[in-house]
mmCIF file of N, CA and C in Angstrom:
data_model
loop_
_atom_site.group_PDB
_atom_site.id
_atom_site.type_symbol
_atom_site.label_atom_id
_atom_site.label_comp_id
_atom_site.label_asym_id
_atom_site.label_seq_id
_atom_site.Cartn_x
_atom_site.Cartn_y
_atom_site.Cartn_z
ATOM 1 N N MET A 293 -17.568 -10.552 -19.016
ATOM 2 C CA MET A 293 -17.456 -11.655 -19.699
ATOM 3 C C MET A 293 -17.769 -10.924 -21.412
ATOM 4 N N HIS A 294 -18.789 -10.426 -21.522
ATOM 5 C CA HIS A 294 -19.213 -9.451 -22.580
ATOM 6 C C HIS A 294 -17.710 -9.007 -23.236
ATOM 7 N N PHE A 295 -17.205 -8.216 -22.505
ATOM 8 C CA PHE A 295 -16.089 -7.771 -23.638
ATOM 9 C C PHE A 295 -14.990 -8.818 -23.625
ATOM 10 N N LEU A 296 -14.582 -9.536 -22.882
ATOM 11 C CA LEU A 296 -14.063 -11.054 -23.649
ATOM 12 C C LEU A 296 -14.406 -11.643 -24.749
ATOM 13 N N GLY A 297 -15.737 -11.692 -24.627
ATOM 14 C CA GLY A 297 -16.333 -12.172 -25.952
ATOM 15 C C GLY A 297 -16.042 -11.693 -27.130
ATOM 16 N N HIS A 298 -16.148 -10.373 -27.080
ATOM 17 C CA HIS A 298 -15.862 -9.843 -28.423
ATOM 18 C C HIS A 298 -14.362 -9.855 -28.722
ATOM 19 N N VAL A 299 -13.459 -9.834 -27.367
ATOM 20 C CA VAL A 299 -12.082 -9.778 -27.741
ATOM 21 C C VAL A 299 -11.651 -11.086 -28.393
ATOM 22 N N VAL A 300 -12.208 -12.415 -28.423
ATOM 23 C CA VAL A 300 -12.442 -13.649 -28.491
ATOM 24 C C VAL A 300 -13.145 -13.990 -29.773
ATOM 25 N N ARG A 301 -13.734 -12.975 -30.157
ATOM 26 C CA ARG A 301 -14.262 -12.989 -31.778
ATOM 27 C C ARG A 301 -13.624 -12.681 -32.872
ATOM 28 N N PHE A 302 -12.865 -11.145 -31.932
ATOM 29 C CA PHE A 302 -12.148 -10.673 -32.784
ATOM 30 C C PHE A 302 -10.672 -11.531 -33.214
ATOM 31 N N ILE A 303 -10.117 -12.194 -32.142
ATOM 32 C CA ILE A 303 -9.035 -13.359 -32.555
ATOM 33 C C ILE A 303 -9.257 -14.315 -33.292
ATOM 34 N N VAL A 304 -10.422 -14.571 -33.202
ATOM 35 C CA VAL A 304 -10.848 -16.070 -34.444
ATOM 36 C C VAL A 304 -11.161 -15.420 -35.330
ATOM 37 N N ALA A 305 -11.746 -14.089 -35.713
ATOM 38 C CA ALA A 305 -11.804 -13.587 -36.844
ATOM 39 C C ALA A 305 -10.701 -13.288 -37.602
ATOM 40 N N ALA A 306 -9.606 -13.248 -36.720
ATOM 41 C CA ALA A 306 -8.229 -12.500 -37.328
ATOM 42 C C ALA A 306 -7.397 -14.118 -37.970
ATOM 43 N N ILE A 307 -7.663 -14.811 -37.116
ATOM 44 C CA ILE A 307 -7.098 -16.373 -37.335
ATOM 45 C C ILE A 307 -7.430 -16.761 -38.555
ATOM 46 N N VAL A 308 -9.009 -16.582 -38.735
ATOM 47 C CA VAL A 308 -9.618 -16.965 -40.021
ATOM 48 C C VAL A 308 -9.183 -15.933 -40.957
ATOM 49 N N LEU A 309 -9.092 -14.868 -40.954
ATOM 50 C CA LEU A 309 -8.627 -14.131 -42.326
ATOM 51 C C LEU A 309 -7.169 -14.538 -42.775
ATOM 52 N N MET A 310 -6.196 -15.352 -41.835
ATOM 53 C CA MET A 310 -5.136 -15.686 -41.858
ATOM 54 C C MET A 310 -5.162 -16.865 -42.661
ATOM 55 N N ILE A 311 -6.015 -17.474 -42.249
ATOM 56 C CA ILE A 311 -6.395 -18.811 -43.012
ATOM 57 C C ILE A 311 -6.963 -18.800 -44.237
ATOM 58 N N VAL A 312 -7.855 -17.674 -44.522
ATOM 59 C CA VAL A 312 -8.341 -16.961 -46.075
ATOM 60 C C VAL A 312 -7.009 -16.600 -46.655
ATOM 61 N N GLY A 313 -5.758 -15.905 -46.318
ATOM 62 C CA GLY A 313 -4.777 -15.324 -47.066
ATOM 63 C C GLY A 313 -4.227 -16.774 -47.235
ATOM 64 N N TRP A 314 -3.876 -17.300 -46.523
ATOM 65 C CA TRP A 314 -3.253 -18.954 -47.037
ATOM 66 C C TRP A 314 -3.733 -19.736 -48.448
ATOM 67 N N ILE A 315 -5.057 -19.437 -48.064
ATOM 68 C CA ILE A 315 -6.193 -20.701 -48.999
ATOM 69 C C ILE A 315 -6.521 -19.846 -50.416
ATOM 70 N N VAL A 316 -6.408 -18.697 -50.146
ATOM 71 C CA VAL A 316 -7.007 -17.477 -51.634
ATOM 72 C C VAL A 316 -6.197 -16.643 -51.948
ATOM 73 N N PRO A 317 -5.757 -16.987 -53.452
ATOM 74 C CA PRO A 317 -4.661 -16.245 -54.353
ATOM 75 C C PRO A 317 -5.080 -14.772 -54.650
ATOM 76 N N GLN A 318 -4.335 -13.977 -54.557
ATOM 77 C CA GLN A 318 -4.622 -12.712 -54.577
ATOM 78 C C GLN A 318 -4.935 -12.018 -53.383
ATOM 79 N N PHE A 319 -4.771 -12.757 -51.985
ATOM 80 C CA PHE A 319 -5.456 -12.183 -50.872
ATOM 81 C C PHE A 319 -4.491 -12.591 -49.879
ATOM 82 N N SER A 320 -3.542 -11.337 -49.621
ATOM 83 C CA SER A 320 -2.802 -11.563 -48.647
ATOM 84 C C SER A 320 -2.725 -10.660 -47.488
ATOM 85 N N VAL A 321 -2.248 -11.083 -46.135
ATOM 86 C CA VAL A 321 -2.409 -10.800 -45.038
ATOM 87 C C VAL A 321 -0.899 -10.535 -44.509
ATOM 88 N N GLY A 322 -0.293 -9.301 -44.054
ATOM 89 C CA GLY A 322 1.157 -9.759 -43.482
ATOM 90 C C GLY A 322 1.268 -10.171 -42.494
ATOM 91 N N GLY A 323 0.594 -10.309 -41.301
ATOM 92 C CA GLY A 323 0.563 -11.029 -40.007
ATOM 93 C C GLY A 323 -0.405 -10.791 -39.502
ATOM 94 N N PHE A 324 -0.490 -11.467 -38.058
ATOM 95 C CA PHE A 324 -1.256 -11.543 -36.959
ATOM 96 C C PHE A 324 -2.310 -9.925 -36.784
ATOM 97 N N TRP A 325 -1.027 -8.980 -36.487
ATOM 98 C CA TRP A 325 -1.337 -7.982 -36.055
ATOM 99 C C TRP A 325 -2.143 -7.393 -37.011
ATOM 100 N N SER A 326 -1.876 -7.564 -38.613
ATOM 101 C CA SER A 326 -2.493 -6.884 -39.584
ATOM 102 C C SER A 326 -3.919 -7.585 -40.010
ATOM 103 N N ALA A 327 -3.977 -8.890 -39.453
ATOM 104 C CA ALA A 327 -5.048 -9.701 -39.232
ATOM 105 C C ALA A 327 -6.374 -9.416 -38.609
ATOM 106 N N LEU A 328 -5.703 -8.830 -37.170
ATOM 107 C CA LEU A 328 -6.734 -8.492 -36.109
ATOM 108 C C LEU A 328 -6.823 -7.097 -36.665
ATOM 109 N N MET A 329 -6.342 -5.947 -37.128
ATOM 110 C CA MET A 329 -7.049 -4.915 -37.411
ATOM 111 C C MET A 329 -7.449 -5.263 -38.488
ATOM 112 N N LEU A 330 -7.516 -6.034 -39.374
ATOM 113 C CA LEU A 330 -8.369 -6.098 -40.710
ATOM 114 C C LEU A 330 -9.765 -6.333 -39.999
ATOM 115 N N ALA A 331 -9.672 -7.437 -39.450
ATOM 116 C CA ALA A 331 -11.122 -7.760 -38.643
ATOM 117 C C ALA A 331 -11.393 -6.504 -38.151
ATOM 118 N N LEU A 332 -11.144 -5.856 -37.198
ATOM 119 C CA LEU A 332 -11.782 -4.820 -36.596
ATOM 120 C C LEU A 332 -11.969 -3.854 -37.932
ATOM 121 N N VAL A 333 -11.573 -3.493 -38.683
ATOM 122 C CA VAL A 333 -11.934 -2.344 -39.911
ATOM 123 C C VAL A 333 -13.157 -3.018 -40.507
ATOM 124 N N ILE A 334 -13.057 -4.193 -41.047
ATOM 125 C CA ILE A 334 -14.035 -5.214 -41.528
ATOM 126 C C ILE A 334 -15.237 -4.960 -40.537
ATOM 127 N N ALA A 335 -15.232 -5.124 -39.303
ATOM 128 C CA ALA A 335 -16.471 -4.867 -38.456
ATOM 129 C C ALA A 335 -17.303 -3.653 -38.595
ATOM 130 N N LEU A 336 -15.989 -2.537 -38.521
ATOM 131 C CA LEU A 336 -16.772 -1.355 -38.443
ATOM 132 C C LEU A 336 -17.014 -1.055 -39.723
ATOM 133 N N LEU A 337 -16.742 -1.231 -40.721
ATOM 134 C CA LEU A 337 -17.148 -1.223 -42.116
ATOM 135 C C LEU A 337 -18.853 -1.466 -42.068
ATOM 136 N N SER A 338 -18.809 -2.719 -42.140
ATOM 137 C CA SER A 338 -19.603 -3.653 -42.041
ATOM 138 C C SER A 338 -20.946 -3.078 -41.152
ATOM 139 N N TRP A 339 -20.781 -2.478 -40.083
ATOM 140 C CA TRP A 339 -21.301 -2.408 -39.234
ATOM 141 C C TRP A 339 -21.911 -0.895 -39.727
ATOM 142 N N VAL A 340 -20.962 0.200 -40.276
ATOM 143 C CA VAL A 340 -21.612 1.229 -41.146
ATOM 144 C C VAL A 340 -22.549 1.013 -41.964
ATOM 145 N N VAL A 341 -22.184 0.063 -42.965
ATOM 146 C CA VAL A 341 -23.028 -0.236 -43.867
ATOM 147 C C VAL A 341 -24.374 -1.006 -43.658
ATOM 148 N N GLU A 342 -24.463 -1.824 -42.514
ATOM 149 C CA GLU A 342 -25.567 -2.134 -41.775
ATOM 150 C C GLU A 342 -26.756 -1.224 -41.338
ATOM 151 N N GLY A 343 -25.793 -0.165 -40.890
ATOM 152 C CA GLY A 343 -26.493 1.391 -40.382
ATOM 153 C C GLY A 343 -27.098 1.964 -41.627
ATOM 154 N N ILE A 344 -26.469 1.988 -42.425
ATOM 155 C CA ILE A 344 -27.228 2.830 -43.484
ATOM 156 C C ILE A 344 -28.320 2.346 -44.221
ATOM 157 N N PHE A 345 -27.703 1.070 -44.552
ATOM 158 C CA PHE A 345 -28.618 0.164 -45.554
ATOM 159 C C PHE A 345 -29.538 -0.932 -45.067
ATOM 160 N N GLY A 346 -29.669 -1.199 -43.681
ATOM 161 C CA GLY A 346 -30.293 -2.257 -43.058
ATOM 162 C C GLY A 346 -29.685 -3.502 -42.754
ATOM 163 N N LYS A 347 -30.208 -4.169 -42.421
ATOM 164 C CA LYS A 347 -29.929 -5.862 -42.187
ATOM 165 C C LYS A 347 -29.855 -6.666 -43.691
ATOM 166 N N LYS A 348 -30.577 -6.453 -44.231
ATOM 167 C CA LYS A 348 -31.087 -7.033 -45.649
ATOM 168 C C LYS A 348 -29.859 -7.044 -46.550
ATOM 169 N N ILE A 349 -28.832 -6.061 -46.062
ATOM 170 C CA ILE A 349 -28.102 -5.650 -47.007
ATOM 171 C C ILE A 349 -26.239 -5.982 -46.855
ATOM 172 N N THR A 350 -26.441 -6.614 -45.580
ATOM 173 C CA THR A 350 -25.305 -6.906 -45.054
ATOM 174 C C THR A 350 -25.016 -8.389 -45.540
ATOM 175 N N PRO A 351 -23.623 -9.050 -45.448
ATOM 176 C CA PRO A 351 -23.254 -10.289 -45.348
ATOM 177 C C PRO A 351 -24.544 -11.449 -44.626
ATOM 178 N N PHE A 352 -24.541 -10.899 -43.530
ATOM 179 C CA PHE A 352 -25.590 -11.734 -42.722
ATOM 180 C C PHE A 352 -26.644 -11.908 -43.253
ATOM 181 N N GLY A 353 -27.427 -11.097 -44.098
ATOM 182 C CA GLY A 353 -28.408 -11.317 -44.704
ATOM 183 C C GLY A 353 -28.677 -12.183 -45.649
ATOM 184 N N ARG A 354 -27.699 -12.848 -45.859
ATOM 185 C CA ARG A 354 -27.319 -14.049 -46.649
ATOM 186 C C ARG A 354 -28.155 -13.961 -47.945
ATOM 187 N N GLY A 355 -27.883 -12.986 -48.670
ATOM 188 C CA GLY A 355 -27.860 -12.711 -50.242
ATOM 189 C C GLY A 355 -26.849 -12.447 -51.423
ATOM 190 N N ILE A 356 -26.856 -12.665 -52.626
ATOM 191 C CA ILE A 356 -26.087 -12.167 -53.133
ATOM 192 C C ILE A 356 -25.719 -10.534 -53.226
ATOM 193 N N VAL A 357 -26.775 -9.643 -52.778
ATOM 194 C CA VAL A 357 -26.208 -7.867 -52.526
ATOM 195 C C VAL A 357 -25.156 -8.011 -51.503
ATOM 196 N N GLY A 358 -25.465 -9.093 -50.457
ATOM 197 C CA GLY A 358 -24.707 -9.217 -49.014
ATOM 198 C C GLY A 358 -23.474 -9.541 -49.738
ATOM 199 N N PHE A 359 -23.603 -10.634 -50.320
ATOM 200 C CA PHE A 359 -21.819 -11.289 -50.539
ATOM 201 C C PHE A 359 -21.293 -9.984 -51.247
ATOM 202 N N ILE A 360 -21.502 -9.239 -52.220
ATOM 203 C CA ILE A 360 -20.562 -8.494 -53.043
ATOM 204 C C ILE A 360 -20.490 -7.646 -51.991
ATOM 205 N N ILE A 361 -21.537 -6.599 -51.174
ATOM 206 C CA ILE A 361 -20.963 -6.104 -50.331
ATOM 207 C C ILE A 361 -20.130 -6.507 -49.242
ATOM 208 N N SER A 362 -19.882 -7.464 -48.965
ATOM 209 C CA SER A 362 -18.784 -8.098 -48.378
ATOM 210 C C SER A 362 -17.588 -8.031 -49.153
ATOM 211 N N ALA A 363 -17.746 -8.431 -50.061
ATOM 212 C CA ALA A 363 -16.274 -8.068 -51.095
ATOM 213 C C ALA A 363 -15.574 -6.662 -51.090
ATOM 214 N N LEU A 364 -16.645 -5.524 -51.149
ATOM 215 C CA LEU A 364 -16.332 -4.530 -51.250
ATOM 216 C C LEU A 364 -15.614 -3.692 -49.798
ATOM 217 N N VAL A 365 -16.305 -4.704 -48.766
ATOM 218 C CA VAL A 365 -15.519 -3.954 -47.460
ATOM 219 C C VAL A 365 -14.332 -4.584 -47.365
ATOM 220 N N ILE A 366 -14.065 -5.746 -47.748
ATOM 221 C CA ILE A 366 -12.807 -6.217 -47.876
ATOM 222 C C ILE A 366 -12.167 -5.503 -48.560
ATOM 223 N N TYR A 367 -12.349 -5.290 -50.071
ATOM 224 C CA TYR A 367 -11.014 -4.439 -50.974
ATOM 225 C C TYR A 367 -10.753 -2.869 -50.275
ATOM 226 N N ILE A 368 -11.915 -2.322 -49.824
ATOM 227 C CA ILE A 368 -11.921 -1.074 -49.332
ATOM 228 C C ILE A 368 -11.209 -0.945 -48.325
ATOM 229 N N ALA A 369 -10.974 -2.029 -47.152
ATOM 230 C CA ALA A 369 -10.516 -2.435 -45.988
ATOM 231 C C ALA A 369 -8.823 -2.563 -45.836
ATOM 232 N N GLN A 370 -8.407 -2.870 -47.251
ATOM 233 C CA GLN A 370 -6.811 -2.847 -47.529
ATOM 234 C C GLN A 370 -6.296 -1.603 -47.844
ATOM 235 N N PHE A 371 -6.838 -0.638 -47.668
ATOM 236 C CA PHE A 371 -6.702 0.484 -48.136
ATOM 237 C C PHE A 371 -6.227 1.498 -46.248
ATOM 238 N N ILE A 372 -7.345 1.006 -45.564
ATOM 239 C CA ILE A 372 -7.167 1.235 -44.347
ATOM 240 C C ILE A 372 -5.834 0.761 -43.657
ATOM 241 N N VAL A 373 -6.163 -0.588 -43.455
ATOM 242 C CA VAL A 373 -4.732 -1.465 -43.119
ATOM 243 C C VAL A 373 -3.980 -1.488 -43.771
ATOM 244 N N SER A 374 -2.697 -1.213 -43.300
ATOM 245 C CA SER A 374 -1.341 -1.800 -43.930
ATOM 246 C C SER A 374 -0.576 -3.471 -43.666
ATOM 247 N N GLY A 375 0.097 -3.787 -44.406
ATOM 248 C CA GLY A 375 0.059 -5.259 -44.893
ATOM 249 C C GLY A 375 -0.660 -5.899 -45.186
ATOM 250 N N VAL A 376 -1.892 -5.467 -45.863
ATOM 251 C CA VAL A 376 -3.193 -6.254 -46.454
ATOM 252 C C VAL A 376 -3.088 -6.410 -48.035
ATOM 253 N N SER A 377 -3.058 -7.108 -48.767
ATOM 254 C CA SER A 377 -2.702 -7.046 -49.815
ATOM 255 C C SER A 377 -3.883 -7.738 -50.759
ATOM 256 N N VAL A 378 -5.160 -7.000 -51.356
ATOM 257 C CA VAL A 378 -6.301 -7.579 -52.087
ATOM 258 C C VAL A 378 -6.396 -7.148 -53.123
ATOM 259 N N THR A 379 -6.493 -7.918 -54.755
ATOM 260 C CA THR A 379 -7.400 -7.660 -55.844
ATOM 261 C C THR A 379 -8.965 -7.852 -55.603
ATOM 262 N N MET A 380 -9.794 -7.250 -56.592
ATOM 263 C CA MET A 380 -11.023 -7.659 -56.511
ATOM 264 C C MET A 380 -11.518 -9.122 -56.591
ATOM 265 N N LEU A 381 -10.833 -9.734 -57.526
ATOM 266 C CA LEU A 381 -10.960 -10.791 -57.691
ATOM 267 C C LEU A 381 -10.868 -11.761 -56.301
ATOM 268 N N GLY A 382 -9.482 -11.533 -55.675
ATOM 269 C CA GLY A 382 -9.238 -11.980 -53.778
ATOM 270 C C GLY A 382 -10.603 -11.606 -53.081
ATOM 271 N N ALA A 383 -10.792 -10.488 -53.236
ATOM 272 C CA ALA A 383 -11.892 -10.112 -52.610
ATOM 273 C C ALA A 383 -13.298 -10.850 -52.330
ATOM 274 N N LEU A 384 -13.475 -10.860 -54.067
ATOM 275 C CA LEU A 384 -14.568 -11.692 -54.169
ATOM 276 C C LEU A 384 -14.514 -13.230 -53.552
ATOM 277 N N LEU A 385 -13.552 -13.860 -53.776
ATOM 278 C CA LEU A 385 -12.961 -14.923 -53.306
ATOM 279 C C LEU A 385 -12.772 -15.053 -51.861
ATOM 280 N N ALA A 386 -12.207 -14.472 -51.189
ATOM 281 C CA ALA A 386 -12.106 -14.403 -49.651
ATOM 282 C C ALA A 386 -13.423 -14.188 -49.396
ATOM 283 N N ALA A 387 -14.766 -13.568 -49.625
ATOM 284 C CA ALA A 387 -15.682 -13.148 -48.947
ATOM 285 C C ALA A 387 -16.350 -14.759 -49.374
ATOM 286 N N LEU A 388 -16.277 -15.052 -50.390
ATOM 287 C CA LEU A 388 -16.921 -16.634 -50.645
ATOM 288 C C LEU A 388 -16.234 -17.932 -49.490
ATOM 289 N N VAL A 389 -14.781 -17.594 -49.127
ATOM 290 C CA VAL A 389 -14.675 -19.010 -48.241
ATOM 291 C C VAL A 389 -14.994 -18.117 -47.010
ATOM 292 N N ILE A 390 -14.841 -16.859 -46.302
ATOM 293 C CA ILE A 390 -15.645 -16.335 -45.235
ATOM 294 C C ILE A 390 -17.055 -16.887 -45.143
ATOM 295 N N GLY A 391 -17.544 -16.632 -45.959
ATOM 296 C CA GLY A 391 -19.255 -16.706 -45.575
ATOM 297 C C GLY A 391 -19.167 -18.975 -45.582
ATOM 298 N N ILE A 392 -18.684 -19.452 -46.087
ATOM 299 C CA ILE A 392 -18.237 -20.867 -46.218
ATOM 300 C C ILE A 392 -17.853 -21.128 -44.953
ATOM 301 N N ILE A 393 -16.777 -20.413 -44.402
ATOM 302 C CA ILE A 393 -16.507 -21.121 -42.770
ATOM 303 C C ILE A 393 -17.020 -19.889 -41.884
ATOM 304 N N ASP A 394 -18.020 -19.179 -42.079
ATOM 305 C CA ASP A 394 -19.218 -18.785 -40.854
ATOM 306 C C ASP A 394 -20.318 -19.854 -40.927
ATOM 307 N N LEU A 395 -20.038 -20.491 -41.979
ATOM 308 C CA LEU A 395 -21.343 -21.731 -42.093
ATOM 309 C C LEU A 395 -21.040 -22.872 -40.895
ATOM 310 N N PHE A 396 -19.760 -22.975 -40.790
ATOM 311 C CA PHE A 396 -19.612 -23.892 -39.335
ATOM 312 C C PHE A 396 -19.150 -23.187 -38.266
ATOM 313 N N ILE A 397 -18.848 -22.193 -38.361
ATOM 314 C CA ILE A 397 -18.292 -21.106 -37.059
ATOM 315 C C ILE A 397 -19.130 -19.844 -37.033
ATOM 316 N N PRO A 398 -20.553 -20.176 -37.034
ATOM 317 C CA PRO A 398 -20.994 -18.770 -36.812
ATOM 318 C C PRO A 398 -21.100 -17.970 -35.720
ATOM 319 N N VAL A 399 -20.980 -16.680 -36.053
ATOM 320 C CA VAL A 399 -20.933 -15.479 -35.002
ATOM 321 C C VAL A 399 -21.928 -14.724 -35.104
ATOM 322 N N SER A 400 -22.777 -13.974 -34.283
ATOM 323 C CA SER A 400 -23.528 -13.542 -34.063
ATOM 324 C C SER A 400 -23.376 -11.921 -34.365
ATOM 325 N N THR A 401 -24.086 -11.018 -34.950
ATOM 326 C CA THR A 401 -23.916 -9.636 -35.535
ATOM 327 C C THR A 401 -24.093 -8.773 -34.585
ATOM 328 N N PRO A 402 -23.596 -7.714 -34.335
ATOM 329 C CA PRO A 402 -23.925 -6.763 -33.101
ATOM 330 C C PRO A 402 -24.999 -6.496 -33.168
ATOM 331 N N TYR A 403 -26.044 -6.257 -34.499
ATOM 332 C CA TYR A 403 -27.818 -6.463 -34.397
ATOM 333 C C TYR A 403 -28.073 -7.231 -33.709
ATOM 334 N N GLU A 404 -27.924 -8.627 -33.821
ATOM 335 C CA GLU A 404 -28.775 -9.500 -33.309
ATOM 336 C C GLU A 404 -28.148 -9.597 -31.704
ATOM 337 N N ALA A 405 -26.693 -9.444 -31.455
ATOM 338 C CA ALA A 405 -26.705 -9.367 -30.314
ATOM 339 C C ALA A 405 -27.340 -8.078 -29.401
ATOM 340 N N GLY A 406 -27.625 -7.205 -30.030
ATOM 341 C CA GLY A 406 -28.849 -5.994 -29.278
ATOM 342 C C GLY A 406 -29.842 -6.063 -29.103
ATOM 343 N N ARG A 407 -30.395 -7.389 -30.246
ATOM 344 C CA ARG A 407 -31.913 -7.678 -30.338
ATOM 345 C C ARG A 407 -32.131 -8.741 -29.089
ATOM 346 N N SER A 408 -31.115 -9.343 -28.936
ATOM 347 C CA SER A 408 -31.266 -10.632 -28.256
ATOM 348 C C SER A 408 -31.303 -10.056 -26.369
ATOM 349 N N LYS A 409 -30.909 -8.740 -26.223
ATOM 350 C CA LYS A 409 -30.943 -8.226 -24.630
ATOM 351 C C LYS A 409 -31.826 -7.374 -24.761
ATOM 352 N N GLY A 410 -32.816 -6.746 -25.455
ATOM 353 C CA GLY A 410 -33.506 -6.022 -24.858
ATOM 354 C C GLY A 410 -34.835 -6.217 -25.346
#
């Protein structure tokens, strides 16, 4: 069931990214598979940033630095995933919208999931 939870989480993240692509100007996702790959890349890049700088710097740290890091991760991810186009302003707006959506649909981070098991 743990694996299924991750699959559902990435599918929900892809749907959220598609909605964000519809709402936010200067942010476009080519389709569901691009959104799914973008969700995976964003999760991996966020995990790397969290590993290097610690939990306080990630978007889940809920600070302005976390917001800016989230926008940078979204902006960098466009160079890894085909079918995604985003400007820096689009990345900032997307990070804001994703943060607002995260208030209503909270998803635990891998860091928090690991802590709750141990």
